[in-house]
Short mmCIF file of C-alpha atoms in Angstrom, two decimals:
data_model
loop_
_atom_site.label_atom_id
_atom_site.label_comp_id
_atom_site.label_asym_id
_atom_site.label_seq_id
_atom_site.Cartn_x
_atom_site.Cartn_y
_atom_site.Cartn_z
CA MET A 13 -9.20 -24.67 15.83
CA SER A 14 -11.66 -26.64 13.68
CA SER A 15 -14.06 -24.71 11.53
CA PRO A 16 -17.81 -24.62 12.41
CA THR A 17 -19.90 -27.24 10.66
CA ARG A 18 -23.69 -27.67 10.78
CA PRO A 19 -25.49 -25.73 13.51
CA GLY A 20 -26.44 -27.59 16.67
CA ARG A 21 -29.91 -28.61 17.81
CA TRP A 22 -30.82 -25.40 19.59
CA LEU A 23 -29.89 -23.16 16.71
CA ARG A 24 -31.83 -25.34 14.25
CA LEU A 25 -34.83 -25.26 16.62
CA ALA A 26 -34.69 -21.46 16.87
CA ALA A 27 -34.43 -21.22 13.06
CA TRP A 28 -37.50 -23.42 12.65
CA LEU A 29 -39.45 -21.39 15.16
CA SER A 30 -38.43 -18.21 13.38
CA PHE A 31 -39.62 -19.60 10.05
CA VAL A 32 -42.96 -20.74 11.51
CA ALA A 33 -43.46 -17.37 13.23
CA GLU A 34 -42.88 -15.52 9.95
CA VAL A 35 -45.54 -17.67 8.26
CA VAL A 36 -48.01 -17.28 11.15
CA ILE A 37 -47.69 -13.52 11.24
CA ILE A 38 -48.75 -13.43 7.61
CA GLY A 39 -51.87 -15.28 8.67
CA THR A 40 -52.57 -12.93 11.59
CA GLY A 41 -51.78 -9.91 9.43
CA GLY A 42 -54.30 -11.22 6.91
CA ALA A 43 -56.83 -11.61 9.74
CA VAL A 44 -56.32 -7.98 10.66
CA ARG A 45 -57.02 -6.89 7.14
CA LEU A 46 -59.82 -9.34 6.30
CA THR A 47 -61.81 -8.61 9.49
CA GLY A 48 -61.59 -4.85 8.96
CA SER A 49 -59.32 -4.47 12.01
CA GLY A 50 -56.57 -2.50 10.28
CA LEU A 51 -57.32 0.57 12.35
CA GLY A 52 -58.46 -1.39 15.42
CA CYS A 53 -55.67 0.50 17.16
CA SER A 54 -55.66 4.09 16.04
CA GLU A 55 -52.07 4.83 17.15
CA TRP A 56 -48.59 3.30 16.90
CA PRO A 57 -46.90 1.94 18.94
CA LEU A 58 -49.63 2.73 21.45
CA CYS A 59 -53.06 1.29 20.69
CA THR A 60 -54.85 4.55 21.65
CA PRO A 61 -53.38 7.90 22.62
CA GLU A 62 -53.80 6.92 26.27
CA SER A 63 -53.27 3.14 26.28
CA LEU A 64 -50.71 0.64 25.03
CA VAL A 65 -53.29 -2.17 24.98
CA PRO A 66 -56.75 -2.10 23.36
CA THR A 67 -59.57 -0.71 25.44
CA GLU A 68 -63.04 -2.17 25.78
CA GLU A 69 -64.48 0.43 23.42
CA LEU A 70 -62.33 -0.88 20.54
CA GLY A 71 -64.03 -4.31 20.67
CA ILE A 72 -62.79 -7.32 18.78
CA HIS A 73 -61.05 -5.22 16.12
CA GLY A 74 -58.68 -3.78 18.70
CA VAL A 75 -57.95 -7.27 20.09
CA ILE A 76 -57.13 -8.62 16.61
CA GLU A 77 -54.90 -5.70 15.66
CA PHE A 78 -53.08 -5.73 19.01
CA GLY A 79 -52.63 -9.51 18.78
CA ASN A 80 -50.81 -9.11 15.47
CA ARG A 81 -48.61 -6.42 16.99
CA THR A 82 -47.78 -8.67 19.94
CA LEU A 83 -46.73 -11.46 17.52
CA THR A 84 -44.36 -8.99 15.90
CA GLY A 85 -42.51 -8.90 19.17
CA VAL A 86 -42.29 -12.69 19.23
CA VAL A 87 -40.94 -12.68 15.67
CA GLY A 88 -38.33 -10.12 16.72
CA VAL A 89 -37.20 -12.11 19.76
CA LEU A 90 -36.83 -15.27 17.65
CA ALA A 91 -34.84 -13.38 14.99
CA LEU A 92 -32.48 -12.03 17.65
CA THR A 93 -32.14 -15.49 19.20
CA VAL A 94 -31.14 -16.94 15.81
CA LEU A 95 -28.60 -14.12 15.31
CA VAL A 96 -27.00 -14.56 18.76
CA LEU A 97 -26.84 -18.33 18.40
CA THR A 98 -25.32 -17.93 14.95
CA PHE A 99 -22.59 -15.69 16.34
CA LEU A 100 -21.89 -18.31 19.00
CA HIS A 101 -21.90 -21.11 16.39
CA VAL A 102 -19.29 -19.41 14.22
CA ARG A 103 -17.26 -18.53 17.33
CA ALA A 104 -17.50 -14.81 16.61
CA ARG A 105 -17.71 -13.48 20.15
CA ARG A 106 -15.97 -10.29 19.06
CA GLY A 107 -18.68 -9.70 16.48
CA LEU A 108 -21.33 -10.37 19.11
CA ARG A 109 -19.79 -7.84 21.47
CA LEU A 110 -19.66 -5.32 18.62
CA THR A 111 -23.32 -6.02 17.88
CA VAL A 112 -24.26 -5.28 21.50
CA ARG A 113 -22.47 -1.93 21.28
CA PHE A 114 -24.32 -1.05 18.11
CA ALA A 115 -27.61 -2.11 19.70
CA VAL A 116 -27.08 0.09 22.77
CA GLY A 117 -25.88 2.98 20.66
CA GLY A 118 -28.79 2.63 18.24
CA ILE A 119 -31.38 2.56 21.04
CA VAL A 120 -29.86 5.59 22.76
CA ALA A 121 -29.64 7.50 19.48
CA GLY A 122 -33.19 6.46 18.63
CA ILE A 123 -34.54 7.74 21.94
CA ALA A 124 -32.69 11.05 21.47
CA ALA A 125 -34.02 11.41 17.95
CA ALA A 126 -37.53 10.54 19.13
CA VAL A 127 -37.39 13.26 21.79
CA VAL A 128 -36.37 15.84 19.21
CA ALA A 129 -39.09 14.56 16.83
CA GLY A 130 -41.72 14.82 19.55
CA ALA A 131 -40.75 18.45 20.13
CA PHE A 132 -41.56 19.16 16.48
CA SER A 133 -44.72 16.97 16.46
CA ALA A 134 -43.10 14.49 14.08
CA PRO A 135 -44.06 10.76 14.26
CA VAL A 136 -41.95 9.63 17.17
CA PHE A 137 -42.00 5.88 16.55
CA VAL A 138 -41.17 6.24 12.87
CA VAL A 139 -38.12 8.32 13.74
CA PHE A 140 -37.04 5.91 16.49
CA SER A 141 -37.46 2.86 14.28
CA SER A 142 -35.59 4.52 11.41
CA VAL A 143 -32.57 5.21 13.64
CA VAL A 144 -32.60 1.70 15.05
CA LEU A 145 -32.81 0.23 11.53
CA VAL A 146 -29.75 2.24 10.49
CA ALA A 147 -27.91 0.89 13.55
CA VAL A 148 -28.86 -2.65 12.63
CA ILE A 149 -27.60 -2.29 9.09
CA ALA A 150 -24.39 -0.66 10.33
CA ALA A 151 -23.88 -3.54 12.80
CA ALA A 152 -24.33 -6.09 10.04
CA ILE A 153 -21.85 -4.36 7.78
CA ALA A 154 -19.32 -4.14 10.60
CA THR A 155 -19.60 -7.71 11.87
CA VAL A 156 -20.03 -9.91 8.79
CA PRO A 157 -16.44 -9.35 7.55
CA THR A 158 -15.11 -10.49 10.95
CA VAL A 159 -16.45 -14.01 10.37
CA ALA A 160 -14.38 -16.45 8.38
CA GLU A 161 -16.67 -19.55 8.42
CA ARG A 162 -20.39 -19.91 7.74
CA ARG A 163 -20.71 -16.30 6.77
CA ASP A 164 -23.77 -17.31 4.77
CA LEU A 165 -25.70 -18.06 7.96
CA LEU A 166 -24.70 -14.78 9.60
CA VAL A 167 -25.79 -12.79 6.56
CA LEU A 168 -29.17 -14.49 6.47
CA ALA A 169 -29.66 -13.97 10.18
CA TRP A 170 -28.86 -10.27 9.88
CA ILE A 171 -31.29 -9.88 6.99
CA VAL A 172 -34.14 -11.28 9.10
CA VAL A 173 -33.32 -9.00 12.05
CA ALA A 174 -33.13 -5.95 9.78
CA GLY A 175 -36.35 -7.07 8.05
CA VAL A 176 -38.22 -7.37 11.32
CA VAL A 177 -37.20 -3.87 12.37
CA ALA A 178 -38.14 -2.55 8.90
CA GLN A 179 -41.50 -4.32 9.16
CA ALA A 180 -42.24 -2.58 12.47
CA LEU A 181 -41.40 0.73 10.80
CA VAL A 182 -43.63 0.00 7.81
CA GLY A 183 -46.39 -1.15 10.13
CA GLY A 184 -46.35 2.20 11.89
CA ILE A 185 -46.39 4.05 8.56
CA THR A 186 -49.31 1.89 7.49
CA VAL A 187 -51.41 3.01 10.43
CA LEU A 188 -50.32 6.64 10.17
CA THR A 189 -51.24 6.74 6.46
CA GLY A 190 -54.71 5.30 7.04
CA LEU A 191 -53.93 1.93 5.42
CA ASN A 192 -52.49 3.24 2.19
CA PRO A 193 -52.90 0.28 -0.24
CA PHE A 194 -49.39 0.52 -1.65
CA ILE A 195 -47.82 0.52 1.80
CA VAL A 196 -50.07 -2.37 2.89
CA GLY A 197 -49.01 -4.29 -0.22
CA PHE A 198 -45.32 -3.57 0.44
CA HIS A 199 -45.85 -4.73 4.04
CA TYR A 200 -47.12 -8.09 2.77
CA VAL A 201 -44.41 -8.50 0.14
CA SER A 202 -41.78 -7.80 2.77
CA SER A 203 -43.30 -10.50 4.97
CA VAL A 204 -43.11 -13.00 2.10
CA VAL A 205 -39.47 -12.12 1.54
CA LEU A 206 -38.71 -12.78 5.23
CA VAL A 207 -40.41 -16.17 4.95
CA ALA A 208 -38.13 -16.96 2.01
CA VAL A 209 -35.00 -15.81 3.88
CA THR A 210 -35.83 -17.88 6.98
CA ALA A 211 -36.40 -20.84 4.68
CA ALA A 212 -32.99 -20.22 3.09
CA TYR A 213 -31.39 -20.16 6.52
CA LEU A 214 -32.88 -23.59 7.30
CA VAL A 215 -31.63 -25.05 4.03
CA ARG A 216 -28.12 -23.74 4.57
CA ALA A 217 -28.15 -24.81 8.21
CA TYR A 218 -28.74 -28.45 7.24
CA ASP A 219 -26.28 -28.36 4.34
CA VAL A 220 -22.69 -29.38 4.59
CA PRO A 221 -20.58 -26.20 4.69
CA GLY A 222 -17.94 -25.46 2.10
CA PRO A 223 -17.70 -24.93 -1.66
CA ARG A 224 -20.65 -25.89 -3.84
CA GLU A 225 -21.11 -26.96 -7.44
CA LEU A 226 -24.04 -27.11 -9.87
CA ALA A 227 -26.05 -30.28 -9.28
CA VAL A 228 -28.35 -29.97 -12.34
CA PRO A 229 -27.91 -29.31 -16.08
CA GLY A 230 -27.45 -25.67 -16.98
CA TRP A 231 -30.69 -25.52 -18.98
CA PHE A 232 -32.59 -26.86 -15.95
CA ALA A 233 -31.09 -24.17 -13.72
CA LEU A 234 -32.14 -21.52 -16.23
CA LEU A 235 -35.70 -22.98 -16.37
CA THR A 236 -35.84 -22.88 -12.56
CA HIS A 237 -34.86 -19.19 -12.49
CA VAL A 238 -37.50 -18.41 -15.12
CA THR A 239 -40.02 -20.19 -12.90
CA THR A 240 -38.90 -18.01 -9.99
CA VAL A 241 -39.61 -14.91 -12.07
CA ALA A 242 -43.04 -16.29 -12.95
CA LEU A 243 -43.77 -16.82 -9.28
CA ALA A 244 -42.62 -13.27 -8.40
CA VAL A 245 -44.85 -11.78 -11.13
CA THR A 246 -47.77 -13.86 -9.99
CA LEU A 247 -47.31 -12.65 -6.41
CA ALA A 248 -46.93 -9.05 -7.51
CA PHE A 249 -50.20 -9.09 -9.44
CA GLY A 250 -51.88 -10.91 -6.59
CA VAL A 251 -50.89 -8.16 -4.18
CA LEU A 252 -52.08 -5.51 -6.62
CA THR A 253 -55.38 -7.32 -7.09
CA THR A 254 -56.02 -7.58 -3.34
CA ALA A 255 -54.99 -3.95 -2.85
CA ASN A 256 -57.87 -2.93 -5.12
CA GLY A 257 -60.37 -5.44 -3.79
CA PRO A 258 -63.02 -5.10 -1.07
CA HIS A 259 -60.75 -6.06 1.87
CA SER A 260 -59.12 -2.74 2.62
CA GLY A 261 -58.53 -3.44 6.30
CA ASP A 262 -61.16 -1.03 7.58
CA ALA A 263 -64.80 -0.41 6.70
CA ASN A 264 -64.19 3.33 6.32
CA VAL A 265 -61.23 2.90 3.93
CA ILE A 266 -62.50 2.92 0.34
CA ARG A 267 -60.09 1.73 -2.33
CA THR A 268 -59.98 3.49 -5.67
CA GLY A 269 -57.71 2.90 -8.62
CA PHE A 270 -57.41 -0.20 -10.78
CA ASP A 271 -60.38 -2.41 -11.59
CA ALA A 272 -60.02 -5.41 -9.28
CA SER A 273 -62.05 -7.70 -11.55
CA VAL A 274 -59.74 -6.97 -14.46
CA LEU A 275 -56.66 -7.41 -12.29
CA ALA A 276 -57.98 -10.79 -11.13
CA HIS A 277 -57.91 -12.05 -14.71
CA VAL A 278 -54.47 -10.52 -15.31
CA HIS A 279 -53.22 -12.13 -12.10
CA ALA A 280 -54.39 -15.55 -13.32
CA ILE A 281 -52.23 -15.46 -16.48
CA PRO A 282 -48.79 -15.67 -14.82
CA GLY A 283 -50.35 -18.13 -12.32
CA TYR A 284 -51.17 -20.58 -15.12
CA VAL A 285 -47.78 -19.99 -16.72
CA LEU A 286 -46.20 -20.79 -13.36
CA GLY A 287 -48.19 -24.01 -13.14
CA GLY A 288 -46.99 -25.10 -16.61
CA LEU A 289 -43.38 -24.35 -15.81
CA LEU A 290 -43.63 -26.36 -12.62
CA VAL A 291 -44.97 -29.35 -14.55
CA LEU A 292 -41.83 -29.10 -16.71
CA LEU A 293 -39.60 -28.91 -13.63
CA VAL A 294 -41.25 -31.95 -12.10
CA GLY A 295 -41.13 -33.94 -15.31
CA ALA A 296 -37.47 -33.15 -15.97
CA GLY A 297 -36.57 -33.75 -12.32
CA ALA A 298 -38.22 -37.16 -12.38
CA LEU A 299 -36.61 -38.23 -15.66
CA LEU A 300 -33.12 -37.07 -14.62
CA ARG A 301 -33.53 -37.90 -10.93
CA LEU A 302 -32.52 -34.40 -9.86
CA PRO A 303 -32.25 -33.29 -6.21
CA THR A 304 -34.91 -30.65 -6.78
CA LEU A 305 -37.70 -33.15 -7.56
CA ARG A 306 -39.22 -33.47 -4.09
CA TRP A 307 -39.49 -29.73 -3.58
CA SER A 308 -40.73 -29.19 -7.13
CA LEU A 309 -43.55 -31.59 -6.37
CA ALA A 310 -44.27 -29.77 -3.12
CA LEU A 311 -44.37 -26.40 -4.87
CA LEU A 312 -46.60 -27.78 -7.63
CA ALA A 313 -49.03 -29.03 -5.01
CA VAL A 314 -49.07 -25.59 -3.32
CA VAL A 315 -49.57 -23.78 -6.61
CA ALA A 316 -52.37 -26.21 -7.57
CA ALA A 317 -54.04 -25.44 -4.22
CA GLN A 318 -53.52 -21.75 -4.91
CA ILE A 319 -55.23 -21.99 -8.27
CA ALA A 320 -58.15 -23.90 -6.74
CA VAL A 321 -58.56 -21.36 -3.94
CA GLY A 322 -58.21 -18.45 -6.38
CA VAL A 323 -60.98 -19.84 -8.61
CA TYR A 324 -63.18 -20.45 -5.58
CA GLN A 325 -62.76 -17.01 -4.08
CA ALA A 326 -63.37 -15.35 -7.47
CA ARG A 327 -66.63 -17.21 -7.89
CA GLU A 328 -67.79 -16.72 -4.31
CA GLY A 329 -67.13 -13.00 -4.07
CA LEU A 330 -63.78 -13.13 -2.21
CA PRO A 331 -64.79 -14.68 1.13
CA PRO A 332 -62.29 -13.50 3.79
CA LEU A 333 -61.19 -16.97 4.90
CA ALA A 334 -60.36 -18.02 1.34
CA VAL A 335 -58.40 -14.81 0.77
CA GLY A 336 -56.45 -15.44 4.00
CA VAL A 337 -55.62 -19.04 2.92
CA HIS A 338 -54.52 -17.64 -0.46
CA MET A 339 -52.11 -15.26 1.31
CA VAL A 340 -50.53 -17.94 3.47
CA LEU A 341 -50.16 -20.38 0.57
CA ALA A 342 -48.35 -17.65 -1.41
CA ALA A 343 -45.77 -17.35 1.38
CA LEU A 344 -45.31 -21.13 1.47
CA ALA A 345 -44.87 -21.12 -2.31
CA ALA A 346 -42.09 -18.54 -1.98
CA ALA A 347 -40.43 -20.73 0.68
CA ALA A 348 -40.60 -23.83 -1.49
CA MET A 349 -39.23 -21.94 -4.49
CA THR A 350 -36.32 -20.77 -2.33
CA VAL A 351 -35.49 -24.36 -1.42
CA ILE A 352 -35.61 -25.44 -5.06
CA VAL A 353 -33.21 -22.69 -6.10
CA LEU A 354 -30.79 -23.60 -3.31
CA ARG A 355 -30.98 -27.26 -4.27
CA LEU A 356 -29.63 -26.42 -7.73
CA LYS A 357 -26.21 -26.74 -6.14
CA ARG A 358 -24.63 -29.36 -3.88
CA PRO A 359 -21.49 -29.57 -1.72
CA VAL A 360 -18.39 -30.29 -3.70
CA SER A 361 -17.51 -33.98 -3.75
CA ALA A 362 -14.90 -35.09 -1.27
CA ALA A 363 -12.97 -36.46 -4.22
CA LEU A 364 -12.38 -32.93 -5.54
CA ARG A 365 -8.88 -31.78 -4.74
CA VAL A 366 -7.54 -28.27 -4.62
CA ASP A 367 -4.83 -27.42 -7.07
CA GLU A 368 -1.28 -26.65 -6.15
CA GLY A 369 -2.12 -23.02 -5.56
CA GLY A 370 -4.70 -24.02 -3.00
CA ARG A 371 -7.67 -22.94 -5.10
CA VAL A 372 -10.71 -24.94 -6.06
CA GLY A 373 -11.57 -25.27 -9.76
CA ALA A 374 -13.22 -22.26 -11.36
CA SER A 375 -16.51 -24.09 -11.91
CA VAL A 376 -17.10 -24.37 -8.20
CA SER A 377 -18.99 -21.75 -6.22
CA SER A 378 -17.97 -20.58 -2.81
CA ASN A 379 -19.93 -21.21 0.35
#
């Protein structure tokens, strides 16, 4: 039997839709926060104690919050679709059957745990989601070793599914804690991570499977990883700055803690460092004609737009639309950085031959 190669059209389409949905939900999540609709629905997963959907009394805030929750379901369906199609692509029907068993068992155990939690007035949905998340992780651990080819795609697909379930859990905790700023920040960071993972899936889906080797000089790879750290630090301070700013997600939630104006200046420092590092990446990529050049240019453009939007929103008193654009651009920056890192390696040349022991040279990385 021949080994799986690149995924087919339907799997690639599902992967693209999953990526787009992860980006869009950051935008809708930002809309919830920036319009003060964070508590538009007072309960979770119900919108009110008596209704799943928003009532007329909740007004536009309820509609915005419920719309974001609905999109979470779309994101989950797309993540599951990618997972199932990945199983079929790698011809792992046994793993798919095992996954179904874990899913049924997890849902049944979650319902049982929720009933017990309800009897003790514990948060039912949090308990249910926690049990389901454990089942998802257990299913991933059990099924990944059963796949011999394109295990990278299966791992990435499982991370997205687990991340979506975890996001639903964190979303419920966010509402139950009255929009705790640290949990809200974690919710956003988790969303950015999922954007990066779905981007990684797309890159690997289009790549030729098999062993990979470094496609750039070692010093350039190191510089790229330093740039990744700079981006992560910039995002972290950006989240902290927003968490202490005026957009708490609800008019009655007052943020206290760090000085947002001071954090805004601190946030700018790694941002400018990031911009400088990207100029170096672009320059070196152009001189050496490296495969990362196109995406380095794309990331530089995104970061330049980020800096422009950041300066604008600081001068104009943080208008909600500008803050929302800033949030989405940050997610796109993370996706572009992911592509750059993955482009540091390339498929091993067809001219490379395995040695007599059947092993590829030590300098080559596995799939």
